[in-house]
Tab-separated table of C-alpha atoms in Angstrom:
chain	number	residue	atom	x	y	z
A	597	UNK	CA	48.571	0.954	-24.674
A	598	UNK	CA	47.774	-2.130	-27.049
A	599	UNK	CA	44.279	-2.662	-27.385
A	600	UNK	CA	44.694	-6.379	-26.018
A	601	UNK	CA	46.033	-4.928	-22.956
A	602	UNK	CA	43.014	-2.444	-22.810
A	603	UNK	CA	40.358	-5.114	-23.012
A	604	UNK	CA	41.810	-7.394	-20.829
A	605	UNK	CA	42.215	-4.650	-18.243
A	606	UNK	CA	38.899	-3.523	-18.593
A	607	UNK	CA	37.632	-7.235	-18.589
A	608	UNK	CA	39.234	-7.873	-14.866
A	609	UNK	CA	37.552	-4.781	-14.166
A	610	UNK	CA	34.213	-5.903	-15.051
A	611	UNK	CA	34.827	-9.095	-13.001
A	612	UNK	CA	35.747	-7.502	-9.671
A	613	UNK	CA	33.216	-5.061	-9.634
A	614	UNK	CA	30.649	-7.920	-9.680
A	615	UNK	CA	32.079	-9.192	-6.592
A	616	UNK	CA	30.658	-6.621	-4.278
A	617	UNK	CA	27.151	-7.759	-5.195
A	618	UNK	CA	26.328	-3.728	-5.364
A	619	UNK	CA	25.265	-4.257	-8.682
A	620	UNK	CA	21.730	-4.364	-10.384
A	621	UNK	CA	19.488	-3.949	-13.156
A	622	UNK	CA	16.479	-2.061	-13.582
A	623	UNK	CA	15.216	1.931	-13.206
A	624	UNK	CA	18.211	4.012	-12.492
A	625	UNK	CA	20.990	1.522	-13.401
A	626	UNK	CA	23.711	2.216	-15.458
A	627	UNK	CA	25.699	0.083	-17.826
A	628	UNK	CA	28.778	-0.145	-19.033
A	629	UNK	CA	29.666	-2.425	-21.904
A	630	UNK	CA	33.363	-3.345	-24.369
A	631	UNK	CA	32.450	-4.510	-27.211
A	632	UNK	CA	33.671	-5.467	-30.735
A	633	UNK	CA	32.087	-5.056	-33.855
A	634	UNK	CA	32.632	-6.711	-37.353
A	635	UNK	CA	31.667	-3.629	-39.866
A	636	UNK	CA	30.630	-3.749	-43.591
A	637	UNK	CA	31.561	-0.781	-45.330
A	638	UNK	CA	29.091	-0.734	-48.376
A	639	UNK	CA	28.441	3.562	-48.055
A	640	UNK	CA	31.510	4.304	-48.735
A	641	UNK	CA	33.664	2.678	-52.138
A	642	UNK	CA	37.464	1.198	-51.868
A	643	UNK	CA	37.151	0.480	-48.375
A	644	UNK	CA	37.083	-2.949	-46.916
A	645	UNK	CA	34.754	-4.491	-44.353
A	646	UNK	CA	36.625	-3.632	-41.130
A	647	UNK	CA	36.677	-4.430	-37.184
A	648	UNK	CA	35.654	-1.994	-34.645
A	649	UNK	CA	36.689	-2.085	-30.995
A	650	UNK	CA	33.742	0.047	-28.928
A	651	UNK	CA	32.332	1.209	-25.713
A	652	UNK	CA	29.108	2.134	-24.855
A	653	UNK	CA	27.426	3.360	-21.204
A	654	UNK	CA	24.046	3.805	-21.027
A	655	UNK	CA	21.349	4.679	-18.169
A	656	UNK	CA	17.702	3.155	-17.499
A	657	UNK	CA	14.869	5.406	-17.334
A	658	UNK	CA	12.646	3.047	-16.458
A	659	UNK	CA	13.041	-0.953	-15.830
A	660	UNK	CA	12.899	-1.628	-19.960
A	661	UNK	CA	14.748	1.253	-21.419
A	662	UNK	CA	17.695	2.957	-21.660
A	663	UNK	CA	19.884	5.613	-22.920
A	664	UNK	CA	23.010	4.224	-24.658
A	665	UNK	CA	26.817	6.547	-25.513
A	666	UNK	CA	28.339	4.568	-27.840
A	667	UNK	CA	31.648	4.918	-29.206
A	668	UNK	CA	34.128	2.856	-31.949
A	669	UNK	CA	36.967	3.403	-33.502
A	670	UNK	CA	38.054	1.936	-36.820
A	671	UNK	CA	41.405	0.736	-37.133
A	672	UNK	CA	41.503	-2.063	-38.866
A	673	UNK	CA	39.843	-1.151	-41.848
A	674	UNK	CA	42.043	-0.627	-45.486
A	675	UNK	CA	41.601	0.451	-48.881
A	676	UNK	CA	41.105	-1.984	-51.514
A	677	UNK	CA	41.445	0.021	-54.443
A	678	UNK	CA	44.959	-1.647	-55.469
A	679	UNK	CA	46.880	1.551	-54.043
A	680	UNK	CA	48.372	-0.975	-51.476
A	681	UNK	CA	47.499	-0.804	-48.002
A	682	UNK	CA	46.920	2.520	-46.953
A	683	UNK	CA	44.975	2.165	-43.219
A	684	UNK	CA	41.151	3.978	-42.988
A	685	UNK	CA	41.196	5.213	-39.748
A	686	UNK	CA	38.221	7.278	-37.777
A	687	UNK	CA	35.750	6.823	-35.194
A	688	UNK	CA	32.064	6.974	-34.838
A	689	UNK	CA	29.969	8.403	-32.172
A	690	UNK	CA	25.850	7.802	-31.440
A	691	UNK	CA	22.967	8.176	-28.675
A	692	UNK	CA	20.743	5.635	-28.737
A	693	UNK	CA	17.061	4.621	-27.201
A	694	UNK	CA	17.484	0.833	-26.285
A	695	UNK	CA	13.967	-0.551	-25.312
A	696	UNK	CA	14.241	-4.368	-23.517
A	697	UNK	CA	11.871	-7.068	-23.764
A	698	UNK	CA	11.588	-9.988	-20.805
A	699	UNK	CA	12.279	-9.675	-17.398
A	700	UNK	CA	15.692	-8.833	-15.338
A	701	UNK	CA	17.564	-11.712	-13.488
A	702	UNK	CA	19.916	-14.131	-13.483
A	703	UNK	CA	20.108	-16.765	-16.222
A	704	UNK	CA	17.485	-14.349	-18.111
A	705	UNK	CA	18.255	-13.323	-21.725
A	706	UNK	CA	16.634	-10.315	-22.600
A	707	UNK	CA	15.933	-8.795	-26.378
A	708	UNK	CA	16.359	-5.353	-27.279
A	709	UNK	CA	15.412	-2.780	-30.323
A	710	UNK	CA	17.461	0.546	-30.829
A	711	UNK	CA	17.272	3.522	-32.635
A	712	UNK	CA	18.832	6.937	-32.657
A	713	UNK	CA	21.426	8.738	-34.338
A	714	UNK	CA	25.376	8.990	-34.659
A	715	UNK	CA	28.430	11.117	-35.988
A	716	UNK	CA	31.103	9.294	-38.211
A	717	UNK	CA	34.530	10.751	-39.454
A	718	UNK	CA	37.162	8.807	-41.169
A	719	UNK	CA	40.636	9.944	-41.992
A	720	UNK	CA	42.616	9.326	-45.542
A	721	UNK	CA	39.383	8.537	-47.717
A	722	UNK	CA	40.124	11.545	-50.109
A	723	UNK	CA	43.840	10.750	-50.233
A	724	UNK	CA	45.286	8.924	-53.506
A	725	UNK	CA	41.946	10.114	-55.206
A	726	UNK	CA	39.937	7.987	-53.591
A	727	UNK	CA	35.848	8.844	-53.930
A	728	UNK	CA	34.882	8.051	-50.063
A	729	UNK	CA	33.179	10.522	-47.455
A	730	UNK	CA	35.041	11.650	-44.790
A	731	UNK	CA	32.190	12.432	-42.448
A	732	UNK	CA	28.853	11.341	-42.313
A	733	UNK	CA	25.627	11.918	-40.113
A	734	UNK	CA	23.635	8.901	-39.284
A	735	UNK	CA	20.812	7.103	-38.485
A	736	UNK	CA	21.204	4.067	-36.115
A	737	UNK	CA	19.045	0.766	-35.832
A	738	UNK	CA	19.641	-2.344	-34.036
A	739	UNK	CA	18.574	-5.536	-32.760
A	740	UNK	CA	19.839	-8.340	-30.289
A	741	UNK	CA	19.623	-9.940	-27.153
A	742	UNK	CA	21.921	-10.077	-23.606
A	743	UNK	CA	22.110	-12.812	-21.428
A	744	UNK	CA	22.727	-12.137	-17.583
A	745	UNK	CA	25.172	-14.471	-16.246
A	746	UNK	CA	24.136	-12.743	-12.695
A	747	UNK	CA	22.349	-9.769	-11.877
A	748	UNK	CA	25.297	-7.757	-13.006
A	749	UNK	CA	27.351	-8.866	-15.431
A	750	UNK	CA	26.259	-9.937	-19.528
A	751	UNK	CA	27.072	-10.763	-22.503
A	752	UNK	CA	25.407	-8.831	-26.000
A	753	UNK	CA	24.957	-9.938	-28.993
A	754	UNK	CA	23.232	-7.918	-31.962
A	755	UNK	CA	23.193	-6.432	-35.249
A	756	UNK	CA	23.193	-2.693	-36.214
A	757	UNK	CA	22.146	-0.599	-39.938
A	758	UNK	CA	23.613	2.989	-40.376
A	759	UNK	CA	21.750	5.176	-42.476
A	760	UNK	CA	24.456	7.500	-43.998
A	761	UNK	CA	22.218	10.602	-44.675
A	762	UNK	CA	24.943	12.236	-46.485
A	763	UNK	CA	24.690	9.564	-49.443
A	764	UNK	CA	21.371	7.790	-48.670
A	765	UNK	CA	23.119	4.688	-47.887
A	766	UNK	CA	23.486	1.564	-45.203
A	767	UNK	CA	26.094	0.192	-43.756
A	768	UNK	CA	26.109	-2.654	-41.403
A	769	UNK	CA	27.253	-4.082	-38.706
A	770	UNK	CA	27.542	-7.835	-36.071
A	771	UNK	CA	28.733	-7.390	-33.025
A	772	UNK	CA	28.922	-8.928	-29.336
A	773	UNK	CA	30.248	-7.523	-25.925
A	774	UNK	CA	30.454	-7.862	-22.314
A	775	UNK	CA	28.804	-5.594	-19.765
A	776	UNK	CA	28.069	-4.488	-15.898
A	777	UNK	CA	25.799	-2.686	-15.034
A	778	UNK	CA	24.907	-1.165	-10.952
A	779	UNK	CA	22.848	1.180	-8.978
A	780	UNK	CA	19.151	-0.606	-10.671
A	781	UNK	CA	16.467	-2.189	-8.532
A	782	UNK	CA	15.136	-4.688	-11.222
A	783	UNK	CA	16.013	-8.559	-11.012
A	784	UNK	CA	16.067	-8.835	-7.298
A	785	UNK	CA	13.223	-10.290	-4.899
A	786	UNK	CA	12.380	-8.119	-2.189
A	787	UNK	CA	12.718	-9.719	0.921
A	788	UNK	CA	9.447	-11.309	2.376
A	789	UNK	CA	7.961	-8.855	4.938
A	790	UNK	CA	8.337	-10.357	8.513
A	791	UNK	CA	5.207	-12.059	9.803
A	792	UNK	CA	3.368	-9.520	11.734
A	793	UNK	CA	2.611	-11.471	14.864
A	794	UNK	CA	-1.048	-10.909	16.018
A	795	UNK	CA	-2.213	-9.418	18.570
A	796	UNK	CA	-2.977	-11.265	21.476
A	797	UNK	CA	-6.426	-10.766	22.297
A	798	UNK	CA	-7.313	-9.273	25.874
A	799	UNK	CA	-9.091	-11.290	27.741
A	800	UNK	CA	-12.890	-10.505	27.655
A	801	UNK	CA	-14.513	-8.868	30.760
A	802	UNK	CA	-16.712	-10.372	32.285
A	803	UNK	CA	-20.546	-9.919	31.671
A	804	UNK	CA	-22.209	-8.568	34.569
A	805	UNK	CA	-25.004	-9.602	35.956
A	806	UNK	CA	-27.999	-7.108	36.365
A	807	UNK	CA	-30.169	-7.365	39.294
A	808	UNK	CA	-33.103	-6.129	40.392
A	809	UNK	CA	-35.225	-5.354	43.207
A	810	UNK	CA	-39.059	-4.508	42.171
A	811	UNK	CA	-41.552	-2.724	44.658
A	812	UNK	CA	-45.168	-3.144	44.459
A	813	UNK	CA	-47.209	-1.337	47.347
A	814	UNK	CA	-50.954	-1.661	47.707
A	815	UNK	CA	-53.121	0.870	49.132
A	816	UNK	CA	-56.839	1.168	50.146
A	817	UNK	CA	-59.563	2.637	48.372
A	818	UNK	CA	-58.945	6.669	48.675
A	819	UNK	CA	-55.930	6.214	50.523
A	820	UNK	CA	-52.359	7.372	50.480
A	821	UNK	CA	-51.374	5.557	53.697
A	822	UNK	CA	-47.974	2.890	53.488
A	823	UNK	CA	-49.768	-0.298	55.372
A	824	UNK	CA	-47.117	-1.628	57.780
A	825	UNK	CA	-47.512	-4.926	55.709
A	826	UNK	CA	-45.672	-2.676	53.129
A	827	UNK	CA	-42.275	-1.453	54.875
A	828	UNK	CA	-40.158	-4.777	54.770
A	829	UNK	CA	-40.604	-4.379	51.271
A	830	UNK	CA	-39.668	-0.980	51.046
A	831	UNK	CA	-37.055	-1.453	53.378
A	832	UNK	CA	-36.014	-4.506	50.921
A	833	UNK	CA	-35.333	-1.814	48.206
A	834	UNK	CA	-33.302	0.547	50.839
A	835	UNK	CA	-31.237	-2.149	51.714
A	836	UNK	CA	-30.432	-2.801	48.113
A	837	UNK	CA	-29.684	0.621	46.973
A	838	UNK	CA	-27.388	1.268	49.902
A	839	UNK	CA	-25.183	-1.662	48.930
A	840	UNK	CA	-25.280	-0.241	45.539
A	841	UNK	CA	-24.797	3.726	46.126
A	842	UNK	CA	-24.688	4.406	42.323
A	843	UNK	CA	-28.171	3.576	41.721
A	844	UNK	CA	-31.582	5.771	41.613
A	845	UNK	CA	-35.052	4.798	41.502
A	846	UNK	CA	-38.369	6.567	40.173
A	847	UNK	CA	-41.488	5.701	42.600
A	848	UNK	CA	-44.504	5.393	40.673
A	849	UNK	CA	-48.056	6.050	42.159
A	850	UNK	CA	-51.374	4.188	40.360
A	851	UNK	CA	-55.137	4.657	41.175
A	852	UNK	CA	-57.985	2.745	40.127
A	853	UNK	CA	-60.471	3.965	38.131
A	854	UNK	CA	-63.318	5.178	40.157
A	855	UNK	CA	-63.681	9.248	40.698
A	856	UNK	CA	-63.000	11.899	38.172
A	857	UNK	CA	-59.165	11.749	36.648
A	858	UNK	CA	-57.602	15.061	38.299
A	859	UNK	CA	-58.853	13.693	41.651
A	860	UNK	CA	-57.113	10.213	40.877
A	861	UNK	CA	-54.186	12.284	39.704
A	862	UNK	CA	-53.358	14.315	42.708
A	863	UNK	CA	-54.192	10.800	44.725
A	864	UNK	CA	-51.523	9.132	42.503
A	865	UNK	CA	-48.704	11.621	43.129
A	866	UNK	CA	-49.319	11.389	47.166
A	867	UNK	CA	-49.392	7.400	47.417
A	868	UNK	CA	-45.768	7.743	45.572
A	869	UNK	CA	-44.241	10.920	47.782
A	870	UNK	CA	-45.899	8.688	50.554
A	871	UNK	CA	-43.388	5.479	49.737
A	872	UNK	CA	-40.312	8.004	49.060
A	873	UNK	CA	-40.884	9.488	52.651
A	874	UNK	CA	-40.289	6.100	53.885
A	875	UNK	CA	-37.226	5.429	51.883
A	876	UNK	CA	-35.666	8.542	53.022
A	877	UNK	CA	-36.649	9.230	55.922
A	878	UNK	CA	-37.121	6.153	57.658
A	879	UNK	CA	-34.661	3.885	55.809
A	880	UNK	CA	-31.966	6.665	54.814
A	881	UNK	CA	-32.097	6.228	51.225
A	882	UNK	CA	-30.403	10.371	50.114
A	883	UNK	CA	-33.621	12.016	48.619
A	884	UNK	CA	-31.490	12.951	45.531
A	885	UNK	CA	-31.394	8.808	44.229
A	886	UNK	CA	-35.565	8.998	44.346
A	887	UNK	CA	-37.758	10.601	42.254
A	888	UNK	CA	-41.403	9.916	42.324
A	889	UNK	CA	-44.128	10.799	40.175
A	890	UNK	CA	-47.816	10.255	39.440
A	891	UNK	CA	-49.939	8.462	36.630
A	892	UNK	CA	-53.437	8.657	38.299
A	893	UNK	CA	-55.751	5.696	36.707
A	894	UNK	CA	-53.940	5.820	32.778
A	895	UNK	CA	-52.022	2.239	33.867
A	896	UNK	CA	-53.968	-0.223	35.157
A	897	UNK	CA	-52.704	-3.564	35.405
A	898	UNK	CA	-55.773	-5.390	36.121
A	899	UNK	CA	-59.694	-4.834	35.220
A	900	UNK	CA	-61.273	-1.804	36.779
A	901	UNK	CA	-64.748	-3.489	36.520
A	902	UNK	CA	-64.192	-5.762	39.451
A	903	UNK	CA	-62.977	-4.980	42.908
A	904	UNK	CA	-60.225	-7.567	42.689
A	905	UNK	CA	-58.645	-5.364	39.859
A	906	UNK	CA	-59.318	-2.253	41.468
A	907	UNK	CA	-57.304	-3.662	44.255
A	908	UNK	CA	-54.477	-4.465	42.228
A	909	UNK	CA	-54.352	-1.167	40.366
A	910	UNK	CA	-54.314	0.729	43.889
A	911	UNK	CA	-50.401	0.694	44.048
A	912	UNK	CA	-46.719	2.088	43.948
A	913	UNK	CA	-44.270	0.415	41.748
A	914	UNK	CA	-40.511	1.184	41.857
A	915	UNK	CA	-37.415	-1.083	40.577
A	916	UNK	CA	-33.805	-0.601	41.032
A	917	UNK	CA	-31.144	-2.734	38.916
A	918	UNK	CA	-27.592	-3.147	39.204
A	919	UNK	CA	-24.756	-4.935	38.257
A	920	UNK	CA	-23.646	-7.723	40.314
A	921	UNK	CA	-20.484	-7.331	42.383
């Protein structure tokens, strides 16, 4: 097949791959690339500067660089010795690290360095006693820059300097190309993450409303006696904690100050079983929600010096609170 015919084939190729928009750049992308090559033969005497029809395919490692296998052949290259024109054929084979500068994406033109290393045989150099190599290891460098028409498909442009380590010398190379290359990630936009709606807040309870119910029983001097003046208060606290079952309530018994302090004590502890027996047993308030208990004359509330504050600390406190309904 005619190498016009090749290219142009491989060209249409190119093209309609693009179409499926499959096609990226970046980390795991590979890329395929025709290109042609205008070679100058200095390493090697009575050969003239040639052109080289190539492929290469290469495969990111990361976003930036690549591994490139390139191939060329050289047909159109002759001997200029005055022999007439005897055709140079051969080929020339090379792996080479591509590192990319700039960023991925349409309209973007990105530079590159290479560097790596190739194998190069030509066929009739020795014939008609000509001096030439016919094979050659080298050493590969190179410059340029592609421009993405889309994500997919570009065009190359760049210049390359074999090392012939056989003789210790260059030869060089311009060339340009056109490429694809699929399967990358780089050069696209991820999509903006849907707007996470938030969450509707509930709607805050209500704040209850504590309320309570205090009891304060007096008692005469020495005495552990409820005064009837007392029970509608006490029965004021039943009524409360029997609309509220969940409650409790700790009766409190208080002396004043005068006689010795286990004597107040014991007095103390029988003014507040004295209020609980009412509760229970005369108002029906379960024995289990009271507790009472005694602090003889170590609370006062009012001056012990004076009768009116002896008075006043002669007493049973108890409170209850709840929440409102």
């Amino acid at each position: 097949m005619k190498l016009k015919n090749t290219l142009g084939i491989a060209i249409g190729s190119i093209v309609a791959v693009t179409s499926f928009g499959v096609l990226a750049q970046g980390q795991g992308a590979v890329e395929g690339e025709l290109f042609y090559k205008k070679q100058y033969n200095d390493s090697v005497k009575h050969i003239e500067d040639g052109f080289n029809p190539g492929a290469r395919i290469g495969y990111f490692l990361t976003d930036d660089l690549s591994l490139d296998l390139n191939y060329d052949k050289t047909n159109h290259t002759r001997s200029n010795d005055g022999t007439g024109n005897q055709k140079i054929k051969g080929d020339t084979g090379s792996l080479l690290a591509t590192y990319h500068f700039g960023q991925a994406g349409v309209d973007s033109l990105r530079p590159y360095v290479s560097g790596g290393f190739g194998h190069q045989s030509r066929t009739n150099v020795l014939a008609d006693g000509h001096s030439g190599r016919d094979q050659s290891t080298l050493a590969i460098i190179g410059t340029g820059v592609k421009y993405y028409f889309t994500d997919n498909l570009f065009a190359r442009a760049g210049v390359e300097a074999d090392y012939a380590m056989d003789n210790g010398k260059w030869d060089y190379s311009a060339l340009v190309g056109l490429g694809v290359n699929f399967g990358g990630n780089a050069g696209k936009v991820a999509p903006a993450p849907a707007p996470v709606p938030e969450p509707t807040p509930e709607p805050e309870a209500p704040v209850a409303e504590v309320v309570r119910v205090e009891l304060d029983v007096k008692f005469d001097f020495d005495k552990s006696v409820v005064k009837p003046n007392s029970y509608a208060d006490i029965k004021n606290l039943a009524d409360f904690m029997k609309q509220n079952p969940q409650t409790t309530t700790v009766v409190e018994g208080h002396t004043d100050s005068v006689g010795p302090d286990a004597y107040n004590q014991k007095l103390s502890e029988r003014r507040a079983n004295a209020v609980k027996q009412v509760l229970t047993s005369q108002y029906g308030v379960e024995s289990s929600r009271v507790q009472s208990v005694g602090y003889g004359e170590s609370r006062p509330v009012a001056d012990n010096a004076t009768e009116a504050g002896r008075a006043v600390n002669r007493r049973v406190e108890a409170q209850v609170e709840a929440q409102a309904q």
